[in-house]
Short mmCIF file of C-alpha atoms in Angstrom, two decimals:
data_model
loop_
_atom_site.label_atom_id
_atom_site.label_comp_id
_atom_site.label_asym_id
_atom_site.label_seq_id
_atom_site.Cartn_x
_atom_site.Cartn_y
_atom_site.Cartn_z
CA MET B 1 115.11 49.72 96.51
CA ASP B 2 116.94 52.28 94.38
CA GLU B 3 114.23 54.91 93.85
CA ALA B 4 116.59 57.12 91.80
CA LEU B 5 117.17 54.22 89.37
CA LEU B 6 113.43 53.67 88.93
CA ARG B 7 112.89 57.36 88.26
CA SER B 8 115.71 57.48 85.72
CA LEU B 9 114.35 54.46 83.83
CA THR B 10 110.71 55.58 83.74
CA PRO B 11 110.80 57.86 80.66
CA GLY B 12 112.75 55.32 78.61
CA VAL B 13 110.32 52.52 79.43
CA LEU B 14 107.31 54.72 78.69
CA GLY B 15 108.88 55.81 75.41
CA ILE B 16 109.38 52.21 74.29
CA LEU B 17 105.74 51.32 74.91
CA VAL B 18 104.54 54.40 73.04
CA ARG B 19 106.87 53.62 70.12
CA ARG B 20 105.49 50.07 69.98
CA GLY B 21 102.06 51.54 69.40
CA ALA B 22 100.59 51.90 72.88
CA ASP B 23 98.36 54.88 73.55
CA PHE B 24 100.17 57.32 75.84
CA ALA B 25 97.59 57.19 78.64
CA ALA B 26 97.41 53.38 78.64
CA ALA B 27 101.19 53.09 78.39
CA GLU B 28 101.69 55.44 81.33
CA ASP B 29 99.27 53.40 83.45
CA ALA B 30 101.11 50.20 82.53
CA VAL B 31 104.47 51.71 83.44
CA GLN B 32 103.14 52.81 86.83
CA ASP B 33 101.90 49.25 87.43
CA ALA B 34 105.34 47.94 86.53
CA LEU B 35 106.99 50.34 88.96
CA VAL B 36 104.71 49.16 91.76
CA GLU B 37 105.61 45.56 90.92
CA ALA B 38 109.32 46.46 90.93
CA VAL B 39 109.01 47.93 94.41
CA ARG B 40 107.43 44.66 95.54
CA VAL B 41 109.77 42.21 93.78
CA TRP B 42 113.21 43.76 93.37
CA PRO B 43 114.34 43.89 97.01
CA GLU B 44 114.22 40.05 97.14
CA ASP B 45 114.93 39.29 93.48
CA PRO B 46 116.75 42.14 91.69
CA PRO B 47 116.83 41.77 87.88
CA ARG B 48 120.02 41.70 85.85
CA ASP B 49 118.53 44.09 83.26
CA ALA B 50 116.36 46.56 85.19
CA LYS B 51 115.08 48.43 82.14
CA GLY B 52 114.34 45.23 80.24
CA TRP B 53 112.41 43.87 83.23
CA LEU B 54 110.30 47.03 83.46
CA VAL B 55 109.61 47.01 79.70
CA THR B 56 108.51 43.36 79.79
CA VAL B 57 106.21 43.80 82.80
CA ALA B 58 104.77 47.09 81.55
CA TRP B 59 104.09 45.69 78.07
CA ARG B 60 102.33 42.66 79.53
CA ARG B 61 100.22 44.90 81.76
CA PHE B 62 99.35 46.98 78.72
CA LEU B 63 98.35 43.87 76.75
CA ASP B 64 96.23 42.58 79.63
CA ALA B 65 94.44 45.90 79.92
CA THR B 66 93.92 46.10 76.17
CA ARG B 67 92.53 42.59 75.90
CA ALA B 68 90.16 43.28 78.80
CA ASP B 69 88.81 46.44 77.23
CA THR B 70 86.11 45.46 74.76
CA ALA B 71 85.93 49.05 73.54
CA ARG B 72 89.40 48.68 72.11
CA ARG B 73 88.84 45.67 69.89
CA ARG B 74 90.36 47.63 67.04
CA ARG B 75 93.71 46.96 68.65
CA GLU B 76 93.45 43.19 68.36
CA ASP B 77 96.05 43.13 65.64
CA LEU B 78 98.45 44.94 67.96
CA VAL B 79 98.17 42.36 70.73
CA GLU B 80 98.41 39.21 68.59
CA GLU B 81 102.15 38.98 68.94
CA GLU B 82 104.27 40.03 71.87
CA PRO B 83 107.76 41.22 70.85
CA ALA B 84 110.48 38.65 71.44
CA ALA B 85 112.27 38.78 74.77
CA GLY B 86 115.69 40.40 74.80
CA PRO B 87 117.61 43.49 75.91
CA ALA B 88 115.58 46.70 76.05
CA SER B 89 115.96 49.09 73.16
CA ALA B 90 118.79 51.57 73.53
CA VAL B 91 116.78 54.30 71.79
CA ASP B 92 116.14 57.16 74.19
CA ASP B 93 112.62 58.56 73.91
CA THR B 94 112.93 61.01 76.80
CA LEU B 95 113.08 64.05 74.55
CA ARG B 96 109.92 62.97 72.73
CA LEU B 97 108.16 62.70 76.08
CA TYR B 98 109.24 66.23 77.02
CA PHE B 99 107.54 67.62 73.94
CA LEU B 100 104.46 65.46 74.46
CA CYS B 101 104.07 66.65 78.06
CA ALA B 102 104.46 70.26 76.95
CA HIS B 103 101.68 69.93 74.38
CA PRO B 104 100.12 73.34 73.61
CA SER B 105 96.60 72.08 74.37
CA LEU B 106 97.53 71.47 78.03
CA THR B 107 97.22 74.09 80.75
CA PRO B 108 100.53 75.00 82.42
CA SER B 109 99.62 73.20 85.64
CA SER B 110 98.63 70.04 83.75
CA ALA B 111 101.80 70.15 81.66
CA VAL B 112 103.91 70.43 84.80
CA ALA B 113 102.11 67.55 86.52
CA LEU B 114 102.38 65.32 83.45
CA THR B 115 106.09 66.11 83.05
CA LEU B 116 106.77 65.22 86.68
CA ARG B 117 104.86 61.96 86.27
CA ALA B 118 106.03 60.79 82.83
CA VAL B 119 109.55 62.21 82.63
CA GLY B 120 110.37 62.74 86.30
CA GLY B 121 109.06 59.36 87.37
CA LEU B 122 107.26 60.76 90.43
CA THR B 123 104.12 59.12 91.76
CA THR B 124 100.79 60.90 91.86
CA ARG B 125 101.03 60.98 95.65
CA GLN B 126 104.46 62.64 95.54
CA ILE B 127 103.31 65.28 93.06
CA ALA B 128 100.18 65.97 95.12
CA ARG B 129 102.25 66.43 98.27
CA ALA B 130 104.59 68.80 96.47
CA TYR B 131 101.64 70.89 95.32
CA LEU B 132 99.87 70.61 98.69
CA VAL B 133 96.68 69.31 97.07
CA PRO B 134 94.72 66.08 97.70
CA GLU B 135 95.98 63.04 95.82
CA ALA B 136 92.58 62.60 94.16
CA THR B 137 92.74 66.15 92.79
CA MET B 138 96.17 65.56 91.29
CA ALA B 139 95.09 62.18 89.88
CA GLN B 140 92.21 63.88 88.06
CA ARG B 141 94.54 66.57 86.72
CA ILE B 142 96.98 63.99 85.39
CA SER B 143 94.18 61.84 83.92
CA ARG B 144 92.76 64.83 82.05
CA ALA B 145 96.21 65.68 80.72
CA LYS B 146 96.77 62.10 79.56
CA ARG B 147 93.43 62.06 77.76
CA THR B 148 94.31 65.32 76.04
CA VAL B 149 97.55 63.96 74.57
CA SER B 150 96.20 60.48 73.78
CA GLY B 151 96.87 59.54 70.20
CA VAL B 152 99.21 62.48 69.61
CA ARG B 153 102.09 61.62 67.27
CA PHE B 154 105.11 63.78 66.55
CA ASP B 155 106.57 63.77 63.04
CA ARG B 156 108.52 67.01 63.48
CA PRO B 157 110.59 68.60 66.26
CA GLY B 158 108.59 70.05 69.13
CA ASP B 159 108.71 73.55 70.53
CA VAL B 160 111.76 73.82 72.80
CA ALA B 161 110.51 77.13 74.18
CA THR B 162 107.33 75.45 75.48
CA VAL B 163 109.32 72.67 77.15
CA LEU B 164 111.55 75.26 78.82
CA ARG B 165 108.51 77.15 80.09
CA VAL B 166 107.18 73.98 81.70
CA LEU B 167 110.52 73.24 83.36
CA TYR B 168 110.75 76.84 84.61
CA LEU B 169 107.28 76.48 86.12
CA VAL B 170 108.40 73.30 87.89
CA PHE B 171 111.44 75.15 89.28
CA ASN B 172 109.38 78.08 90.51
CA GLU B 173 107.09 75.76 92.47
CA GLY B 174 109.99 75.41 94.94
CA TYR B 175 109.71 72.51 97.34
CA SER B 176 107.52 70.98 100.01
CA GLY B 177 106.79 67.53 101.38
CA ASP B 178 109.05 64.73 100.23
CA VAL B 179 109.67 66.10 96.73
CA ASP B 180 111.99 69.04 96.15
CA LEU B 181 110.59 70.49 92.94
CA ALA B 182 113.44 72.95 92.48
CA ALA B 183 115.99 70.13 92.60
CA GLU B 184 113.72 68.00 90.40
CA ALA B 185 113.54 70.78 87.80
CA ILE B 186 117.33 71.01 87.75
CA ARG B 187 117.57 67.23 87.27
CA LEU B 188 115.09 67.30 84.38
CA THR B 189 116.77 70.29 82.75
CA ARG B 190 120.12 68.50 82.95
CA GLN B 191 118.49 65.62 81.08
CA LEU B 192 117.19 67.97 78.43
CA ALA B 193 120.54 69.77 78.11
CA ALA B 194 122.24 66.41 77.48
CA ARG B 195 119.86 65.75 74.58
CA VAL B 196 119.29 69.19 73.03
CA ASP B 197 122.14 71.37 71.82
CA HIS B 198 120.41 74.72 72.33
CA PRO B 199 121.83 77.79 74.10
CA GLU B 200 118.49 78.58 75.78
CA VAL B 201 118.39 75.12 77.36
CA ALA B 202 121.85 75.83 78.74
CA GLY B 203 120.68 79.29 79.78
CA LEU B 204 117.78 77.86 81.77
CA LEU B 205 120.02 75.30 83.48
CA ALA B 206 122.48 78.07 84.40
CA LEU B 207 119.65 80.26 85.71
CA MET B 208 118.32 77.44 87.90
CA LEU B 209 121.75 76.63 89.31
CA LEU B 210 122.51 80.27 90.11
CA HIS B 211 119.17 80.84 91.85
CA HIS B 212 119.32 77.52 93.68
CA ALA B 213 122.82 78.35 94.95
CA ARG B 214 121.31 81.07 97.17
CA ARG B 215 118.59 78.88 98.61
CA ALA B 216 120.16 78.21 102.02
CA ALA B 217 120.50 81.95 102.70
CA ARG B 218 116.99 82.95 101.61
CA THR B 219 115.28 82.22 104.91
CA ALA B 220 116.16 82.88 108.55
CA ALA B 221 115.97 80.30 111.33
CA ASP B 222 112.37 81.35 112.06
CA GLY B 223 111.36 80.85 108.42
CA SER B 224 111.17 84.54 107.54
CA LEU B 225 112.43 85.78 104.18
CA VAL B 226 115.90 87.32 103.97
CA PRO B 227 116.24 89.92 101.17
CA LEU B 228 119.11 89.44 98.73
CA ALA B 229 121.02 92.45 100.08
CA GLU B 230 120.93 91.03 103.61
CA GLN B 231 121.78 87.41 102.83
CA ASP B 232 124.85 85.73 104.33
CA ARG B 233 126.80 85.12 101.14
CA SER B 234 129.08 82.61 102.85
CA ARG B 235 126.06 80.29 102.81
CA TRP B 236 125.75 80.43 99.03
CA ASP B 237 126.71 77.25 97.17
CA THR B 238 129.90 78.28 95.37
CA ALA B 239 130.12 75.03 93.39
CA SER B 240 126.68 75.58 91.88
CA ILE B 241 127.57 79.20 91.14
CA ALA B 242 130.78 78.17 89.37
CA GLU B 243 128.94 75.55 87.33
CA GLY B 244 126.15 77.95 86.43
CA VAL B 245 128.57 80.67 85.34
CA ALA B 246 130.58 78.22 83.20
CA ILE B 247 127.43 76.92 81.48
CA LEU B 248 126.22 80.48 80.88
CA GLN B 249 129.53 81.65 79.43
CA ALA B 250 129.54 78.74 76.96
CA ALA B 251 125.96 79.55 75.93
CA LEU B 252 126.61 83.28 75.51
CA ALA B 253 129.66 82.53 73.37
CA ARG B 254 127.33 81.07 70.73
CA ASP B 255 125.84 84.55 70.16
CA ARG B 256 122.21 83.36 70.11
CA LEU B 257 120.90 85.33 73.06
CA GLY B 258 117.58 84.38 74.59
CA GLU B 259 115.64 85.43 77.66
CA PHE B 260 116.86 82.61 79.91
CA GLN B 261 120.48 83.44 79.12
CA ALA B 262 119.81 87.12 79.88
CA GLN B 263 118.09 86.23 83.18
CA ALA B 264 121.01 83.98 84.06
CA ALA B 265 123.43 86.83 83.32
CA VAL B 266 121.60 89.01 85.88
CA ALA B 267 121.75 86.17 88.43
CA ALA B 268 125.46 85.68 87.70
CA LEU B 269 126.20 89.35 88.39
CA HIS B 270 124.47 89.06 91.77
CA ALA B 271 126.36 85.84 92.52
CA ASP B 272 129.67 87.36 91.52
CA ALA B 273 129.41 90.31 93.93
CA PRO B 274 131.21 89.69 97.24
CA SER B 275 128.73 92.03 98.95
CA ALA B 276 125.50 93.84 98.08
CA GLU B 277 127.43 97.12 97.85
CA ASP B 278 129.75 95.62 95.23
CA THR B 279 126.92 94.60 92.88
CA ASP B 280 127.45 95.86 89.32
CA TRP B 281 124.04 97.46 88.92
CA VAL B 282 125.00 99.27 85.72
CA GLN B 283 125.59 95.93 83.97
CA ILE B 284 122.42 94.52 85.48
CA VAL B 285 120.40 97.39 83.99
CA GLU B 286 122.02 96.67 80.61
CA TRP B 287 120.95 93.02 80.82
CA TYR B 288 117.44 94.09 81.78
CA ASP B 289 117.45 96.30 78.68
CA GLU B 290 118.24 93.16 76.66
CA LEU B 291 115.41 91.31 78.40
CA VAL B 292 112.97 94.11 77.62
CA ARG B 293 114.05 93.94 73.99
CA LEU B 294 113.59 90.15 73.92
CA THR B 295 110.31 89.88 75.82
CA ASP B 296 108.74 93.32 76.37
CA ASN B 297 107.48 91.77 79.61
CA PRO B 298 106.00 94.25 82.13
CA VAL B 299 107.45 92.28 85.08
CA VAL B 300 110.90 92.59 83.50
CA ARG B 301 110.31 96.35 83.23
CA LEU B 302 109.39 96.39 86.91
CA ASN B 303 112.62 94.61 87.86
CA ARG B 304 114.53 96.96 85.60
CA ALA B 305 113.06 99.97 87.45
CA VAL B 306 114.37 98.61 90.76
CA ALA B 307 117.78 98.03 89.16
CA VAL B 308 117.77 101.59 87.77
CA GLY B 309 117.06 102.81 91.31
CA ALA B 310 120.18 100.99 92.53
CA ALA B 311 122.35 102.11 89.61
CA ASP B 312 121.22 105.73 89.15
CA GLY B 313 119.50 106.56 92.42
CA PRO B 314 115.98 106.02 93.80
CA ARG B 315 114.48 109.04 92.01
CA ALA B 316 115.48 107.54 88.67
CA GLY B 317 113.99 104.21 89.75
CA LEU B 318 110.71 105.87 90.77
CA THR B 319 110.55 107.65 87.42
CA ALA B 320 110.95 104.32 85.60
CA LEU B 321 108.36 102.73 87.89
CA ALA B 322 105.84 105.53 87.27
CA ALA B 323 105.68 104.54 83.60
CA LEU B 324 104.34 101.09 84.52
CA ASP B 325 100.85 99.85 85.41
CA ASP B 326 100.54 100.00 89.20
CA SER B 327 98.44 96.80 89.19
CA LEU B 328 101.52 94.76 88.30
CA PRO B 329 102.46 92.10 90.88
CA ARG B 330 104.90 93.55 93.46
CA HIS B 331 104.64 97.06 91.97
CA THR B 332 103.63 98.46 95.37
CA ALA B 333 106.48 96.64 97.14
CA ALA B 334 108.98 98.04 94.62
CA ALA B 335 107.61 101.54 95.14
CA ALA B 336 107.92 101.12 98.91
CA TYR B 337 111.55 100.03 98.59
CA LEU B 338 112.47 102.94 96.32
CA HIS B 339 110.68 105.52 98.51
CA GLU B 340 112.56 104.19 101.55
CA ARG B 341 115.87 104.54 99.72
CA ASP B 342 114.83 108.08 98.80
CA GLY B 343 114.29 108.91 102.47
CA ASP B 344 110.48 109.16 102.37
CA LEU B 345 109.88 106.76 105.25
CA ALA B 346 106.22 107.66 105.82
CA THR B 347 105.26 106.88 102.23
CA ALA B 348 107.41 103.75 102.26
CA ALA B 349 105.76 102.45 105.44
CA ARG B 350 102.31 103.01 104.01
CA LEU B 351 103.22 101.26 100.76
CA TYR B 352 104.85 98.31 102.54
CA ALA B 353 101.62 97.78 104.51
CA GLU B 354 99.59 98.04 101.31
CA ALA B 355 101.91 95.60 99.54
CA ALA B 356 101.55 93.12 102.40
CA HIS B 357 97.81 92.90 101.73
CA LYS B 358 98.52 92.06 98.08
CA ALA B 359 101.29 89.51 98.79
CA PRO B 360 100.81 86.13 97.04
CA ASP B 361 101.98 84.00 99.98
CA LEU B 362 102.33 84.09 103.74
CA ALA B 363 106.13 84.40 103.84
CA GLU B 364 106.14 87.47 101.59
CA ARG B 365 103.23 89.02 103.49
CA ASP B 366 105.06 88.58 106.79
CA HIS B 367 108.22 90.09 105.33
CA LEU B 368 106.43 93.19 104.02
CA THR B 369 104.50 93.60 107.27
CA ARG B 370 107.79 93.57 109.17
CA GLN B 371 109.21 96.19 106.83
CA ALA B 372 106.22 98.47 107.49
CA ALA B 373 106.51 97.91 111.26
CA ARG B 374 110.25 98.67 111.18
CA LEU B 375 109.70 102.02 109.47
CA ASN B 376 106.74 102.91 111.67
CA ALA B 377 108.92 102.28 114.71
CA ARG B 378 111.55 104.65 113.34
CA LEU B 379 108.82 107.23 112.79
CA GLY B 380 107.66 106.82 116.37
CA ARG B 381 104.24 105.48 115.40
#
């Protein structure tokens, strides 16, 4: 059974059913039934037209469910005639599904789950394992999302920025279980980039590739985090870096700068440096200035303060940091880093310990705790 083929066909099959008039929620259920049937039948009797087979089975499942639902008698006209058999439509509805799954009425977590299910072709069980939640919990989340977008029709282009936000959220979920969400986000963004000629779509794809290229070097053998400055750069994926840089350069050449392009430019400067000491921090600060102009995001300002500390010295970084709200995520960790670079080890150790208590996950907490212990050992504590 070619699972990759099934996943690649899923959005097209779902799109055909929706275009024929099926409600999104009912169509998605029918497609999932067809996929289960394919897993059962195809190994012994593979079809000549895989997509056509899935469309036929899914449509019949939809009709069966519709006929059995007395509350949907208003659809009787729809089920009177089944479309004639033949090759599946070549129209690609994937883009329409992206915008549907990124509907503004959905919460971010629901939009991500629905995108993975409808466009990514993942099962509820796979998505639940990736999120480390019970399958029943994820099924409820997806069902609520499907009900929310039921009956939605699009007669104008959707919001590309919302779709990109959803894909970025998928990427940031990382990976666990049998589904690598970072790789899945890259696959989905490649799909979108092939269908939408937009520099920010290219910028997001470049950003993902450049970040993902460093993945193998981000953790040590014992699972602990390895800071960027200490990573073994020979373990970085040079092919992904080259591809990301090429995509970014083509996007920047269109002179329609957006935040994902600017973030990718920062990542490219890190990737281009043969060592941490060779990093062009002056250019990185300039790109953060562009990001501040584009987003006025306080987290961007926090990252800029750290970059200023590397470019102009830790005192300058601390001055920039002092202008920000100290309740910002990772503000305390940034202050600890800059105080250490400034030689104030006692303050840095205290702040690292404080930051560890605020860390959002175990790996980061362990890393910050180790930093505090390292400095305390140097101080003879």
